[in-house]
Structure formats: C-alpha cells, structure tokens
mmCIF file of C-alpha atoms and ligand atoms in Angstrom:
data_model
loop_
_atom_site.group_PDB
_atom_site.id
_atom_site.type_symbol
_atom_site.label_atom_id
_atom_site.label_comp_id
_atom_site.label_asym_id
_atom_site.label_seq_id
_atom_site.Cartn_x
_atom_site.Cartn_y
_atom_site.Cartn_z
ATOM 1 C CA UNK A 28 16.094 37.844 -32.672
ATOM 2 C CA UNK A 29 16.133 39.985 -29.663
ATOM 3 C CA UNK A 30 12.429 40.383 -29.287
ATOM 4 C CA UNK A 31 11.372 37.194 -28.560
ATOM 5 C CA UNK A 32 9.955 37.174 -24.918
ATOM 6 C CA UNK A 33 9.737 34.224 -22.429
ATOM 7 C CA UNK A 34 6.905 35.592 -21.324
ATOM 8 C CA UNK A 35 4.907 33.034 -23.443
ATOM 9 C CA UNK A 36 2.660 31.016 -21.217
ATOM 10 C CA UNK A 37 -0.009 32.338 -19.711
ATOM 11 C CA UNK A 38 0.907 32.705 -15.761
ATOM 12 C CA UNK A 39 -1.366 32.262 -12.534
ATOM 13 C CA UNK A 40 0.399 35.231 -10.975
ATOM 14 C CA UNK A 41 0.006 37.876 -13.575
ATOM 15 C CA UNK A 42 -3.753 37.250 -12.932
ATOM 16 C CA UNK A 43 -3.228 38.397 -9.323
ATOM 17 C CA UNK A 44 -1.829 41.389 -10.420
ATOM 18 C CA UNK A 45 -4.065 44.761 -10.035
ATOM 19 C CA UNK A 46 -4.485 46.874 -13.013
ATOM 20 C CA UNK A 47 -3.497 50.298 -13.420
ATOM 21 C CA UNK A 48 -5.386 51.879 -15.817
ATOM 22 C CA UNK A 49 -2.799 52.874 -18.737
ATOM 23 C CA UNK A 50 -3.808 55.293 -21.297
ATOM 24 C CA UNK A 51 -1.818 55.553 -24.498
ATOM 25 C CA UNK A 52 -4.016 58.691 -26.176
ATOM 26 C CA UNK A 53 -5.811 61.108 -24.644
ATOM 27 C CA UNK A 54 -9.150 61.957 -25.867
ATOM 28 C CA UNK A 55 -12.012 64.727 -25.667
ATOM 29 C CA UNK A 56 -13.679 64.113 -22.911
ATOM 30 C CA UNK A 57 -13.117 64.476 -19.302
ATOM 31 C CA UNK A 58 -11.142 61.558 -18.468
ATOM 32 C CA UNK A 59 -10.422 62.295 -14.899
ATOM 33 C CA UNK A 60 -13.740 63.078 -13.843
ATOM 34 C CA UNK A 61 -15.213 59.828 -15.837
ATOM 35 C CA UNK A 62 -12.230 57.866 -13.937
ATOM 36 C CA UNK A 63 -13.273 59.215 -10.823
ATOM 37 C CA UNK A 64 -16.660 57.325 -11.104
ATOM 38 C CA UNK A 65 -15.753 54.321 -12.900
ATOM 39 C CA UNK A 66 -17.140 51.351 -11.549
ATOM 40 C CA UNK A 67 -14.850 48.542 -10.622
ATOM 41 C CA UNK A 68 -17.115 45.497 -9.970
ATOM 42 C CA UNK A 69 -20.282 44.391 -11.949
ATOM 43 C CA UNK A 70 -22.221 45.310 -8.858
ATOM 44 C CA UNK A 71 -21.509 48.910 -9.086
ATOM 45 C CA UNK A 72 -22.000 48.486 -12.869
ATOM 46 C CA UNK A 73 -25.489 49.233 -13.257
ATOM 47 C CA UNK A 74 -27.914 48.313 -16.644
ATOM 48 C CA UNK A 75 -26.451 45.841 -19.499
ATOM 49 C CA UNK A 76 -27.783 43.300 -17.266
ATOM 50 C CA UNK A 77 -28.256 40.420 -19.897
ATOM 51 C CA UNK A 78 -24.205 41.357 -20.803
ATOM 52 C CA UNK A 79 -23.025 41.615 -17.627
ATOM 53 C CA UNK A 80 -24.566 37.768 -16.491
ATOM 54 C CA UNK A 81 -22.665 36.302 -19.629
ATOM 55 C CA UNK A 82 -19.307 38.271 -18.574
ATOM 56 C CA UNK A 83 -19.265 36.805 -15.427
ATOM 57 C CA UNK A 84 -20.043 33.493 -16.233
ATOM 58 C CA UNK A 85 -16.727 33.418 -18.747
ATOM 59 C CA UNK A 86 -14.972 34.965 -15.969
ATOM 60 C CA UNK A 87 -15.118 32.452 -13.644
ATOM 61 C CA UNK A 88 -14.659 29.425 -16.315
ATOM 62 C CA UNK A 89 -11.422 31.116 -17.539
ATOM 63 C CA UNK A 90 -10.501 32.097 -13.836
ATOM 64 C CA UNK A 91 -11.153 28.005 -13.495
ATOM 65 C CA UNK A 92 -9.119 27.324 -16.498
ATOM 66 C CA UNK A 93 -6.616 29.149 -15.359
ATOM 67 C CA UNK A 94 -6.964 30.947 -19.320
ATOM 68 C CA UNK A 95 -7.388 34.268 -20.683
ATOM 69 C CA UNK A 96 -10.736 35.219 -21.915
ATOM 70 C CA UNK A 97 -11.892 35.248 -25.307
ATOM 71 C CA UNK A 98 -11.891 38.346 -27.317
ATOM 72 C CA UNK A 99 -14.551 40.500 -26.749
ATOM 73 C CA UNK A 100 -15.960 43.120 -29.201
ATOM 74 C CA UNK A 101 -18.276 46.255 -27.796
ATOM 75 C CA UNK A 102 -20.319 48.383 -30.006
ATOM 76 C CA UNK A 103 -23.103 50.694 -29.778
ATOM 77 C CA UNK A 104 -23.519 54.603 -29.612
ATOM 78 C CA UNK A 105 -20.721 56.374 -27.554
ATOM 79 C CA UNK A 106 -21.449 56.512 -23.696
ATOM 80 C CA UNK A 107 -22.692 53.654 -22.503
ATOM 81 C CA UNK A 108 -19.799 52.350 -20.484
ATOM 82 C CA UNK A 109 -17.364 50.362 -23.193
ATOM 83 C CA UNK A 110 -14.436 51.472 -21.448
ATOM 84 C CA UNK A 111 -15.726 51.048 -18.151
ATOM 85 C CA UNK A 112 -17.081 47.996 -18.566
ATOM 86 C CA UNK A 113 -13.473 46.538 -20.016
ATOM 87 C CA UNK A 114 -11.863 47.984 -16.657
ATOM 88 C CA UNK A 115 -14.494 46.178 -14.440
ATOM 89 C CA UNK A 116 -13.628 42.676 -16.719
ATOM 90 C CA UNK A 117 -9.699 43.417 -15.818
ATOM 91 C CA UNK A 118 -10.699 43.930 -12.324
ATOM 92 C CA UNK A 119 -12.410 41.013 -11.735
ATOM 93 C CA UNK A 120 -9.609 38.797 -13.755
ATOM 94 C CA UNK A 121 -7.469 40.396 -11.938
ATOM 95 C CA UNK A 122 -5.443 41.526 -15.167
ATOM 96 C CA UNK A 123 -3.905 44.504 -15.723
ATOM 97 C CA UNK A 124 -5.206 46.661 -19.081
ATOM 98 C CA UNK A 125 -4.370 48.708 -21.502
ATOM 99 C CA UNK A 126 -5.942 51.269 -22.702
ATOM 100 C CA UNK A 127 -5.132 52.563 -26.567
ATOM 101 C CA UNK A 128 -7.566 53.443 -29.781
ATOM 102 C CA UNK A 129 -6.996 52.905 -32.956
ATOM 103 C CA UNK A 130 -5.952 55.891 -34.700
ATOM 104 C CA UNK A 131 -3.424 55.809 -32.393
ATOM 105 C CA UNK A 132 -1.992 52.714 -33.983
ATOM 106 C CA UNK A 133 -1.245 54.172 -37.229
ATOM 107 C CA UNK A 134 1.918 52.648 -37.792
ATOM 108 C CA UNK A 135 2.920 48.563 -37.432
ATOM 109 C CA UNK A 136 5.841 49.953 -35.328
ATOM 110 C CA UNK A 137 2.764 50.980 -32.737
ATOM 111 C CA UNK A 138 0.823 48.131 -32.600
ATOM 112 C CA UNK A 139 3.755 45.421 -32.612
ATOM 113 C CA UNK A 140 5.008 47.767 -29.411
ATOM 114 C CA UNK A 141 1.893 47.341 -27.936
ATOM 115 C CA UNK A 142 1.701 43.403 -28.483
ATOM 116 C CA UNK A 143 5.607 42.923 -27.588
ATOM 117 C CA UNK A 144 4.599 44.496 -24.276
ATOM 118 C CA UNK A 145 2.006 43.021 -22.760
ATOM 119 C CA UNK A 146 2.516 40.131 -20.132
ATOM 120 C CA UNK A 147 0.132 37.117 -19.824
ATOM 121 C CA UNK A 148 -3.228 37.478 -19.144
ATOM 122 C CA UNK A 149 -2.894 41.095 -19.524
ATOM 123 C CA UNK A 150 -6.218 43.046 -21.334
ATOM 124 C CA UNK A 151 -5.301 45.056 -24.812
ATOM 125 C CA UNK A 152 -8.367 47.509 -25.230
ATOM 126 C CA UNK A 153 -8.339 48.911 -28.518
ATOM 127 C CA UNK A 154 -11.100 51.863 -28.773
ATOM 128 C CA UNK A 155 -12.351 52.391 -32.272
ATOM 129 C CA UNK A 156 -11.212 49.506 -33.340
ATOM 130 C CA UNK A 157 -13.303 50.004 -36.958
ATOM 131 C CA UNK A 158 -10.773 52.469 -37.560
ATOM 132 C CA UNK A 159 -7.275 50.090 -37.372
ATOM 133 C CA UNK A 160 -5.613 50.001 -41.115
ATOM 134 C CA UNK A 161 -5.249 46.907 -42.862
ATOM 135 C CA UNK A 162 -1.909 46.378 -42.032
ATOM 136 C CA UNK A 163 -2.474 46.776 -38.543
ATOM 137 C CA UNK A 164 -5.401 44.426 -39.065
ATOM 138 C CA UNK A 165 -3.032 41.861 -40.495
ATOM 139 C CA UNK A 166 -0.524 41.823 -37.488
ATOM 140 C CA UNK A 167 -3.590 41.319 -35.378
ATOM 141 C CA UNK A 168 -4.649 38.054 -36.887
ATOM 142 C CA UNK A 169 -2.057 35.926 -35.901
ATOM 143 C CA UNK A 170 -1.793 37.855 -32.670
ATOM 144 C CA UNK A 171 -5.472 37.143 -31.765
ATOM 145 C CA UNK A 172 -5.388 33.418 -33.329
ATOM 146 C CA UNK A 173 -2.660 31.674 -32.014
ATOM 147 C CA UNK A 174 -0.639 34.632 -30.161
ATOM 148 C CA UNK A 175 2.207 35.038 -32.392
ATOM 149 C CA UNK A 176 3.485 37.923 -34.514
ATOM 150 C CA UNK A 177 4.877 37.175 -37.907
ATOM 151 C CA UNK A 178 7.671 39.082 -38.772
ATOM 152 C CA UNK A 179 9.485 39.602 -41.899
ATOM 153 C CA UNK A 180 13.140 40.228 -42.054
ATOM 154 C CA UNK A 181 15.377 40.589 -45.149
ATOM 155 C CA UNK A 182 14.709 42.214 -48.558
ATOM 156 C CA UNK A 183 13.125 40.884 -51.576
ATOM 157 C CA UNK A 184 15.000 37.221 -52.557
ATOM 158 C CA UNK A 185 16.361 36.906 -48.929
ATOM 159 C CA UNK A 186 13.324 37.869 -47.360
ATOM 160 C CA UNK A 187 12.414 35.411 -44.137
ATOM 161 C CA UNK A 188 9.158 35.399 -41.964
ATOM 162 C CA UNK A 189 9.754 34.572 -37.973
ATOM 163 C CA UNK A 190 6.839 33.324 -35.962
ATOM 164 C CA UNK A 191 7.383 35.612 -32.761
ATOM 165 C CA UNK A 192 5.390 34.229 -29.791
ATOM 166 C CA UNK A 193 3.233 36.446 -27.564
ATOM 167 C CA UNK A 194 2.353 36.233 -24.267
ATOM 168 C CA UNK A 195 -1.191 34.996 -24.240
ATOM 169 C CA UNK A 196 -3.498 38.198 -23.939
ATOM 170 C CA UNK A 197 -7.560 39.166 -24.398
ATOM 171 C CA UNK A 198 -8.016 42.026 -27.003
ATOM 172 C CA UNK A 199 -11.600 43.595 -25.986
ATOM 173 C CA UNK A 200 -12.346 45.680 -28.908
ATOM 174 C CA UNK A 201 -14.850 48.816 -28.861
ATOM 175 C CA UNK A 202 -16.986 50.398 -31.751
ATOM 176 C CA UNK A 203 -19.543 52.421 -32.402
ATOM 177 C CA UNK A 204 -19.764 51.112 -36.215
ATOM 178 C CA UNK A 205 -19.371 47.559 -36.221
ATOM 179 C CA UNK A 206 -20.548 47.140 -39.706
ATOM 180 C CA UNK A 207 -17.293 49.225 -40.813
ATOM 181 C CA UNK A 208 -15.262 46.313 -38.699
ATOM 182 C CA UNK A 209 -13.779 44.187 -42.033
ATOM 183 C CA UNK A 210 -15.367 40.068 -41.728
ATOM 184 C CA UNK A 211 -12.137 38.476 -40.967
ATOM 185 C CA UNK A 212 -11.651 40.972 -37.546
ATOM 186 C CA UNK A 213 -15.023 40.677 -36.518
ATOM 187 C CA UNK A 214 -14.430 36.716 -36.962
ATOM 188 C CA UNK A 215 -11.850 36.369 -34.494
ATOM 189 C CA UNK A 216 -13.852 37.865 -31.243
ATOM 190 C CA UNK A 217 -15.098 35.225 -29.088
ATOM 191 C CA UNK A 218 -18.141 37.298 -27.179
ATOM 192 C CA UNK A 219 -19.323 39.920 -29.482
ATOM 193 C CA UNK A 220 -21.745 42.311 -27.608
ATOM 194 C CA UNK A 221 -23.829 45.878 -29.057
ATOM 195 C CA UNK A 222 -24.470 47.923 -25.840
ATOM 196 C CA UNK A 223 -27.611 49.104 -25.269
ATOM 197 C CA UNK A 224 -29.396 52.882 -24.044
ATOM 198 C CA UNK A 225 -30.116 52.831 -20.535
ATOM 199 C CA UNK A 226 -33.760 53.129 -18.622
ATOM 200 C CA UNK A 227 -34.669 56.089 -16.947
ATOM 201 C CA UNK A 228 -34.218 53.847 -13.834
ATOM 202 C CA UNK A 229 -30.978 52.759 -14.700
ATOM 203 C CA UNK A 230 -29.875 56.190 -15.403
ATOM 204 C CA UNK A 231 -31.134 57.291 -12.192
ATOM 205 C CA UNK A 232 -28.937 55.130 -10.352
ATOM 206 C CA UNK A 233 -26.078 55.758 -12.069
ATOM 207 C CA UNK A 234 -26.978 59.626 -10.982
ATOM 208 C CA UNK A 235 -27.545 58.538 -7.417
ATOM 209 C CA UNK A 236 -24.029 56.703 -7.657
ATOM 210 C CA UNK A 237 -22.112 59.941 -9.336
ATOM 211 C CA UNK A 238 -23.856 62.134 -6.809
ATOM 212 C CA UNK A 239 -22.820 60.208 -3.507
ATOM 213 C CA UNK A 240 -19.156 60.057 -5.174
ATOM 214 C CA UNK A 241 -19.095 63.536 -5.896
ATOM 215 C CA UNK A 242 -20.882 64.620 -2.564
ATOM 216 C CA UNK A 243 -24.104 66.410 -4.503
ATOM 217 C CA UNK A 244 -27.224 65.704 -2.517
ATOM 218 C CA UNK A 245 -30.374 64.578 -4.855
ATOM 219 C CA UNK A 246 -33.410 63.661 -4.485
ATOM 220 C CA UNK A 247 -34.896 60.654 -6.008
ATOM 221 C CA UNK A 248 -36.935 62.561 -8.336
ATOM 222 C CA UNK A 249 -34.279 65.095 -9.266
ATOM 223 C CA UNK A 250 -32.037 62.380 -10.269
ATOM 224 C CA UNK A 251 -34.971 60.651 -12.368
ATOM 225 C CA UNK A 252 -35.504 64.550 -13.927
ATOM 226 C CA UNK A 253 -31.733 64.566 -15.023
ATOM 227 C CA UNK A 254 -32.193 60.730 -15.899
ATOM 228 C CA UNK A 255 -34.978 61.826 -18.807
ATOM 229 C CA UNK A 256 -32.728 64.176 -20.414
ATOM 230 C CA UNK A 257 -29.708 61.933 -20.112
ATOM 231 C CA UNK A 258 -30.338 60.483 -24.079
ATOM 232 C CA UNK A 259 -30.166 56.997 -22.287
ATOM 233 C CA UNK A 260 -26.438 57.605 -21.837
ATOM 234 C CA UNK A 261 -24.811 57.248 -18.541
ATOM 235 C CA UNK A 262 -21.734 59.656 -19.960
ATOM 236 C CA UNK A 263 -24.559 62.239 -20.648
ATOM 237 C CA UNK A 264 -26.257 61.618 -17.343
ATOM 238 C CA UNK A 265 -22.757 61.605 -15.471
ATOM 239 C CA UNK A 266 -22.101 65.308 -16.895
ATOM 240 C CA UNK A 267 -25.868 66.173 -16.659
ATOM 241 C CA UNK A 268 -25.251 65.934 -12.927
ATOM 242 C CA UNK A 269 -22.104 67.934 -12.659
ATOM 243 C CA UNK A 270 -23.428 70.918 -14.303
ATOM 244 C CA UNK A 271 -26.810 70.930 -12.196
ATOM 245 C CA UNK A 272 -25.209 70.686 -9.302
ATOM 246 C CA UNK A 273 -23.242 74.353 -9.965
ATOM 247 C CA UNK A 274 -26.627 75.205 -10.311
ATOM 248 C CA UNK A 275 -28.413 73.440 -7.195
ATOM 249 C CA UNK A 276 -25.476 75.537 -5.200
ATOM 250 C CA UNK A 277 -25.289 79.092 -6.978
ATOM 251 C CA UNK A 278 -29.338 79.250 -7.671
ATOM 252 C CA UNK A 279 -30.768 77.235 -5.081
ATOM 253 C CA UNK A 280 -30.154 75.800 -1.195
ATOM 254 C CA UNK A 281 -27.959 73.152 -2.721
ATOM 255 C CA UNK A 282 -29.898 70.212 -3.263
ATOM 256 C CA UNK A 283 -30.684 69.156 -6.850
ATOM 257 C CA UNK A 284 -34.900 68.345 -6.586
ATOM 258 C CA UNK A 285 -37.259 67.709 -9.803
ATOM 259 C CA UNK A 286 -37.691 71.421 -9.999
ATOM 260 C CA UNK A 287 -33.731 72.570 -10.000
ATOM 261 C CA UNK A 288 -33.249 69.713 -12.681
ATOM 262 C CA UNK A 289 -35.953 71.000 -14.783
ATOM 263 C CA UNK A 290 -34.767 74.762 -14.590
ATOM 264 C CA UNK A 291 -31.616 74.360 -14.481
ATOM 265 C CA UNK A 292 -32.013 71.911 -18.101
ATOM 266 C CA UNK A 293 -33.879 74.553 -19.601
ATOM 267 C CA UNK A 294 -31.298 77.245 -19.645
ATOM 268 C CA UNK A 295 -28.906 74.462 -20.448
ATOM 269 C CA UNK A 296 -30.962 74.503 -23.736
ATOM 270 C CA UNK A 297 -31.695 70.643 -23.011
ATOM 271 C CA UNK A 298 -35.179 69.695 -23.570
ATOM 272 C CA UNK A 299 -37.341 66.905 -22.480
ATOM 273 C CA UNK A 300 -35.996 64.356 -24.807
ATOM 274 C CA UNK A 301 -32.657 65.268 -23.658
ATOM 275 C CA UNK A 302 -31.998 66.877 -27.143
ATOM 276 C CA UNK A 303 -29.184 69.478 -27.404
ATOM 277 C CA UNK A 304 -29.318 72.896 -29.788
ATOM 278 C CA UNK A 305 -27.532 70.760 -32.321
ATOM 279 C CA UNK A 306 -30.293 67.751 -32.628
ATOM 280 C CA UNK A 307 -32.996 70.193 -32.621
ATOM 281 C CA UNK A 308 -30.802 72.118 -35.568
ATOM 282 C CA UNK A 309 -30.497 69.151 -37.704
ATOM 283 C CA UNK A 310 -34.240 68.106 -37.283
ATOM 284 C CA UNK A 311 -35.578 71.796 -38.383
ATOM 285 C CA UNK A 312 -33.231 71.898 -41.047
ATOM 286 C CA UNK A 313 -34.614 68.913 -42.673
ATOM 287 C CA UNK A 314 -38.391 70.240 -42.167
ATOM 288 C CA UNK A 315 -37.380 73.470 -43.104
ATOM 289 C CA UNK A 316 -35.150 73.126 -46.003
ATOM 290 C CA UNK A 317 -36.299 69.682 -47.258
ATOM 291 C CA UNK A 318 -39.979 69.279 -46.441
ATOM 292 C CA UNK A 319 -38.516 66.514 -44.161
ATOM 293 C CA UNK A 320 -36.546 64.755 -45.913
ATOM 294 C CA UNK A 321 -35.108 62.309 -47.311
ATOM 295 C CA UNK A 322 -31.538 64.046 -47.443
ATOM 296 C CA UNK A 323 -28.532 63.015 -47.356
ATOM 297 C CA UNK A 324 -26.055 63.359 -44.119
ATOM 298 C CA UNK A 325 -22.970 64.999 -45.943
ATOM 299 C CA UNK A 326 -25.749 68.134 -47.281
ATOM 300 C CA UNK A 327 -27.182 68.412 -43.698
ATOM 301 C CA UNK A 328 -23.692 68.267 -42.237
ATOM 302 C CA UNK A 329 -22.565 70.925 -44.718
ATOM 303 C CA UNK A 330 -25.335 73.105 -43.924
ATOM 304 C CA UNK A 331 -24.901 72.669 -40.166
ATOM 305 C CA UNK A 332 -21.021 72.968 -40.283
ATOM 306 C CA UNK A 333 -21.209 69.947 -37.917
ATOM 307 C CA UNK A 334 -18.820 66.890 -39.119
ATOM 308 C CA UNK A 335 -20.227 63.823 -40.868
ATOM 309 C CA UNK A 336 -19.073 61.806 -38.095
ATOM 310 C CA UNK A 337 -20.306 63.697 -35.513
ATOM 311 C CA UNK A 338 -23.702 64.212 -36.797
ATOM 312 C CA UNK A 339 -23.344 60.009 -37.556
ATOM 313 C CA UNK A 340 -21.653 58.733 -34.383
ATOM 314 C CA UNK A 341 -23.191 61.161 -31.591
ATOM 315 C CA UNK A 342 -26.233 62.915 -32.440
ATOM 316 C CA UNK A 343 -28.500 60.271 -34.494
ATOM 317 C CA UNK A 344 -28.274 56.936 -33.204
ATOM 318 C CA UNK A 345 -30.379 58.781 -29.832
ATOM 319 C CA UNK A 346 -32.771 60.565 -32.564
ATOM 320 C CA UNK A 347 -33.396 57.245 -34.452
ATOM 321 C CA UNK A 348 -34.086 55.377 -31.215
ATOM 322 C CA UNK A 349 -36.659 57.700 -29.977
ATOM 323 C CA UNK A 350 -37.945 57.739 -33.315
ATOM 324 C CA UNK A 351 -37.623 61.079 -33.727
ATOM 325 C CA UNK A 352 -35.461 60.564 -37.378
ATOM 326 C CA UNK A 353 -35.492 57.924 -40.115
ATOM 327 C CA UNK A 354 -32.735 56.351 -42.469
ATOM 328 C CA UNK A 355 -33.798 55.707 -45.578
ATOM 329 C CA UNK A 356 -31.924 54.519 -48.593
ATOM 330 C CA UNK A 357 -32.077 57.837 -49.728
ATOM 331 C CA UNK A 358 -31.200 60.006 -46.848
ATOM 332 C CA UNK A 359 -32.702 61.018 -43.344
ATOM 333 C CA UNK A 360 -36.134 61.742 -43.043
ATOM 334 C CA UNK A 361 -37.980 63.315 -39.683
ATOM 335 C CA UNK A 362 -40.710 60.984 -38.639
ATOM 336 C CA UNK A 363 -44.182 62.282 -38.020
ATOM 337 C CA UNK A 364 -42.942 62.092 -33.837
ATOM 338 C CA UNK A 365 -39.873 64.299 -34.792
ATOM 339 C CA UNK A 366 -42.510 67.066 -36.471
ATOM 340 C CA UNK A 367 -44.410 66.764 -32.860
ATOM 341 C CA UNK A 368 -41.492 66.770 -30.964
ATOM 342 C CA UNK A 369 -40.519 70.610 -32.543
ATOM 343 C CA UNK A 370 -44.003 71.498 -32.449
ATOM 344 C CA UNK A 371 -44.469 71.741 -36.668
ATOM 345 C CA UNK A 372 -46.980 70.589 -38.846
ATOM 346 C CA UNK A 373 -46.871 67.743 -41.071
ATOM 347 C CA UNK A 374 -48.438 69.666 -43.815
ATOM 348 C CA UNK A 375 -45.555 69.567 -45.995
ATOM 349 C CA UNK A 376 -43.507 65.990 -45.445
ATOM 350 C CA UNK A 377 -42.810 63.784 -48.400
ATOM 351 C CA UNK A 378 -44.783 60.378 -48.760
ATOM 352 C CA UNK A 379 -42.227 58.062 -49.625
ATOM 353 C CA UNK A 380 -41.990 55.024 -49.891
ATOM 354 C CA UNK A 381 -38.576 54.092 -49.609
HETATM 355 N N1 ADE B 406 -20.804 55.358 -15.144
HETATM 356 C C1 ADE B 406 -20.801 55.178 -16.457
HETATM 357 N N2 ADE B 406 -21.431 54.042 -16.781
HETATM 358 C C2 ADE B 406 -21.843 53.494 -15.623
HETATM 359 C C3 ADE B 406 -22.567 52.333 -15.297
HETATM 360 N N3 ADE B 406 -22.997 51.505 -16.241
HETATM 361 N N4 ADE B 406 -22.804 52.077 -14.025
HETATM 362 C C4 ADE B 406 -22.382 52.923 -13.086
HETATM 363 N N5 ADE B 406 -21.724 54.039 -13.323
HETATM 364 C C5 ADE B 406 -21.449 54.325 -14.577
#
C-alpha cells in the first residue's frame, strides 16, 4: 500500500525543528490577536504553576530519552490557556504542532489525513476532543497505543486489515467536559490535567504582559481593576484590556489607572464579579421566574434564547465557582450569595434539600 511512510521512528532532528503554528479550523474568537500574545516558554506562561512544574519535568526526561511525550489531556472552562499552553510544550520540545478540533474531524478520511501526516515527534492538538465520533475514536486507539493505523481493505469475505505504522507523535487533547470523554479515550492519556481560574495576581500579570506587547500603558492597580472583572480567565482579561484601552485613549490621557478600568467596565455593562448582561440574565430569571430555582438548563436556555451549550460551557462554570449558582440533581438553583450579588431578597427561594 502506498501510504505506508518511513517516517516510523521517532528522529532526533525533527525535535530540532521549530513549530509553526498550523491551524486546520478557524474558530470564534480572535485568533490573531490571542496569537499575538501567546506565550512561548513556561516563563512567560504565568499561573498553572503546580501543571507547569510537572510539564517540564516530562520534558526534559523525554528530551533525555530522546522520546515523544505522553499524551496529555486539558480540561477546564474555556480560556485558561489550553491552546497556549500546548504551543509552549511544542516549543520547548522543539516539535512542530498541529492545531485541529474535533468537529473538524467528522469523517475517518480527516483524521487518518491528519495521522498519515505528521512526522516524528510532531504534537497533534485536538481541541474538543469530547466531541470526536466513535469511529474517529476507534482509529485513535491504535494510533495513540502503539502508533499504527489499522486499515481495512476489501469487501465483506475478502475483507483484510493492514497494520499501517505511524510516525511516533504526542496527541495533547483539550476539553471543557471531560466527563463526556468515553473511558477507553480518557485511558490512553499519559498526564491528564483540569486547568484551573486564575488569581487576581495572576491575571494582573498576564494584563501587564498583554499591555507591554500591545504598547497600552497601565498602572499596577488598573491592571489589578481589569484583573477582578476578568472571571479568572486570562482570554477574558486579554480582551478586557483591549477594549479599555480604546477607552484610556478616546476618554482619558491614555493611561488605563483603577479609575478608567472601573468606568470604562461599567458602561461595558461588566460588573464587579466580572459578570456580563447574560450571567446577570440567567441569575434573575431563575429568582424571578422560579423563586430560585431548581430549574432545569434547557427551560432557562429557552427562555434566554441563549444555547444549552453556551449557557453550560461559558457562562456557569465562573457562576458556580464564585458560588453565585448551584447544580442540583434537579436543575440550577441561585445560592443565597447569587440573591446578594443582584441585590434581591431571599424571601422567596425554595428550601431544598436536594
Ligand atoms: N495569555 C493567555 N494565557 C496566558 C498565560 N497563562 N500567561 C500569559 N499570557 C497568557
């Protein structure tokens, strides 16, 4: 069969090789500003300090080994520096990477492609990797295992499976639902790792970073201001920054202080918890409409036109954290700090015991 490469061992060289960031789906967000400010090396990386001491330590030992790394699997909320943080591990291995999600890997035609083409050492990120189909799943296996791909050719009687050998690769997987990951993927991941929110100190630095990149001058208390409504994410914080800064020039003399953060927040409609007009929404609606809950997250998605994913993925892991919002077995309830939060009485919340 033609697609066999010879690529099969895992070369010294490759590792030398620097690593072009390849995309293979766009997605939402502002990828060229985000690339702008990506950090390559875990000493621009700042927070996930307890991650970052483990990373490096398997660096170096498969560096030593002259092996790839184990498979790594990232989860936790969106923001926190998944992607980043797999293009700081290629950097310092030396690998090249790419970059590709899952629903972009619909067919086995797409993922085989993807496999067939990486070289040794090279670093497969696969975003939303809870969201690969089974089939895909299945040609992963063997790819992650032992670095082969079995292929079937023939029909029915006739039918023949070829053990394909790949080069030898690391898959770094990212999710924001690992329990949707199926047992036998989540199995096969050497280092898996859940992300956590940053400190208001951590997200001040990553401000101080963005603004010295970007040329915005901050002070240290402005960049803690836009740090406390940054949700703990450094995404958040990173656009946080961008849009105060049109302010800090238009409004003010041009430097973003404590007091342009805070106005310029406000008519952003972000308040001091960093929640948007859409987390404030969902957390009325519930003490509005359903005495605080519980209810479930398709009704207050319906009645919010927001997406059950959306609501899910982007607005409540921040709102359960701060303990603002509950999940119960029977749907979301607002905790007694949510009711403070909006300034509402408690008069009418459900006791229950769930
Ligand atoms: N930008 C996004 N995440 C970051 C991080 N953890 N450190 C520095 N800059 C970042």
């Amino acid at each position: 069969m033609a697609i066999i490469s010879d690529d099969n061992d895992f070369q010294k060289q490759d590792l030398k090789q620097k690593n072009p960031i390849i995309k293979t789906e766009s997605i939402e967000y502002d990828k060229t500003f985000e690339n702008s400010i990506r950090p390559k090396s875990f000493d621009d990386y700042i927070g996930q300090s307890a991650l970052k001491e483990t990373l490096k330590i398997s660096i170096e030992a498969a560096k030593m080994r002259e092996k790839p790394l184990d498979h790594l699997l990232f989860y936790g909320p969106p923001g926190l520096g998944k992607t980043t943080l797999a293009g700081v591990i290629a950097e310092q291995m030396g690998a090249e990477i790419k970059i590709t999600s899952a629903p972009a890997l619909e067919r086995p035609r797409d993922i085989i492609g993807i496999l067939m083409s990486l070289k040794g050492g090279e670093i497969l990120f696969i975003d939303e990797i809870h969201r690969l189909n089974k089939v895909a799943e299945e040609i992963l296996y063997p790819a992650m295992e032992d670095f082969f791909l079995d292929m079937t050719t023939g029909k029915s009687q006739t039918v023949k499976t070829l053990r394909v050998p790949l080069p030898k690769f690391t898959l770094i997987g990212a999710t924001t639902k690992a329990g949707e990951l199926s047992g036998p993927l989540r199995d096969r991941f050497g280092i898996i790792y859940r992300l956590q929110f940053y400190s208001i100190e951590e997200l001040a630095a990553v401000i101080k970073r963005t603004a010295s990149i970007l040329d915005i001058k901050i002070t240290e208390e402005g960049a803690k201001a836009i740090a406390r409504r940054s949700r703990g994410t450094p995404r958040i914080a990173n656009r946080l920054v961008k849009r105060v800064s049109d302010f800090a020039l238009i409004k003010f003399d041009g430097v973003i202080t404590d007091e342009v953060a805070n106005y310029s927040l406000d008519i952003l409609n972000i308040d001091e918890f960093g929640l948007d007009t859409t987390d404030r929404a969902l957390l009325n609606l519930i003490i509005e409409k359903y005495d605080g809950g519980p209810v479930g997250i398709e009704t207050i998605a319906a009645a919010l036109s927001e997406d059950v994913r959306t609501l899910e993925d982007v607005c409540e892991p921040y709102l359960l954290q701060a303990g603002l919002l509950q999940r119960t077995p029977r749907g979301r309830k607002v905790s007694p700090e949510g009711y403070r939060h909006l300034g509402k009485k408690i008069e009418n919340m459900q006791q229950t015991l769930f």
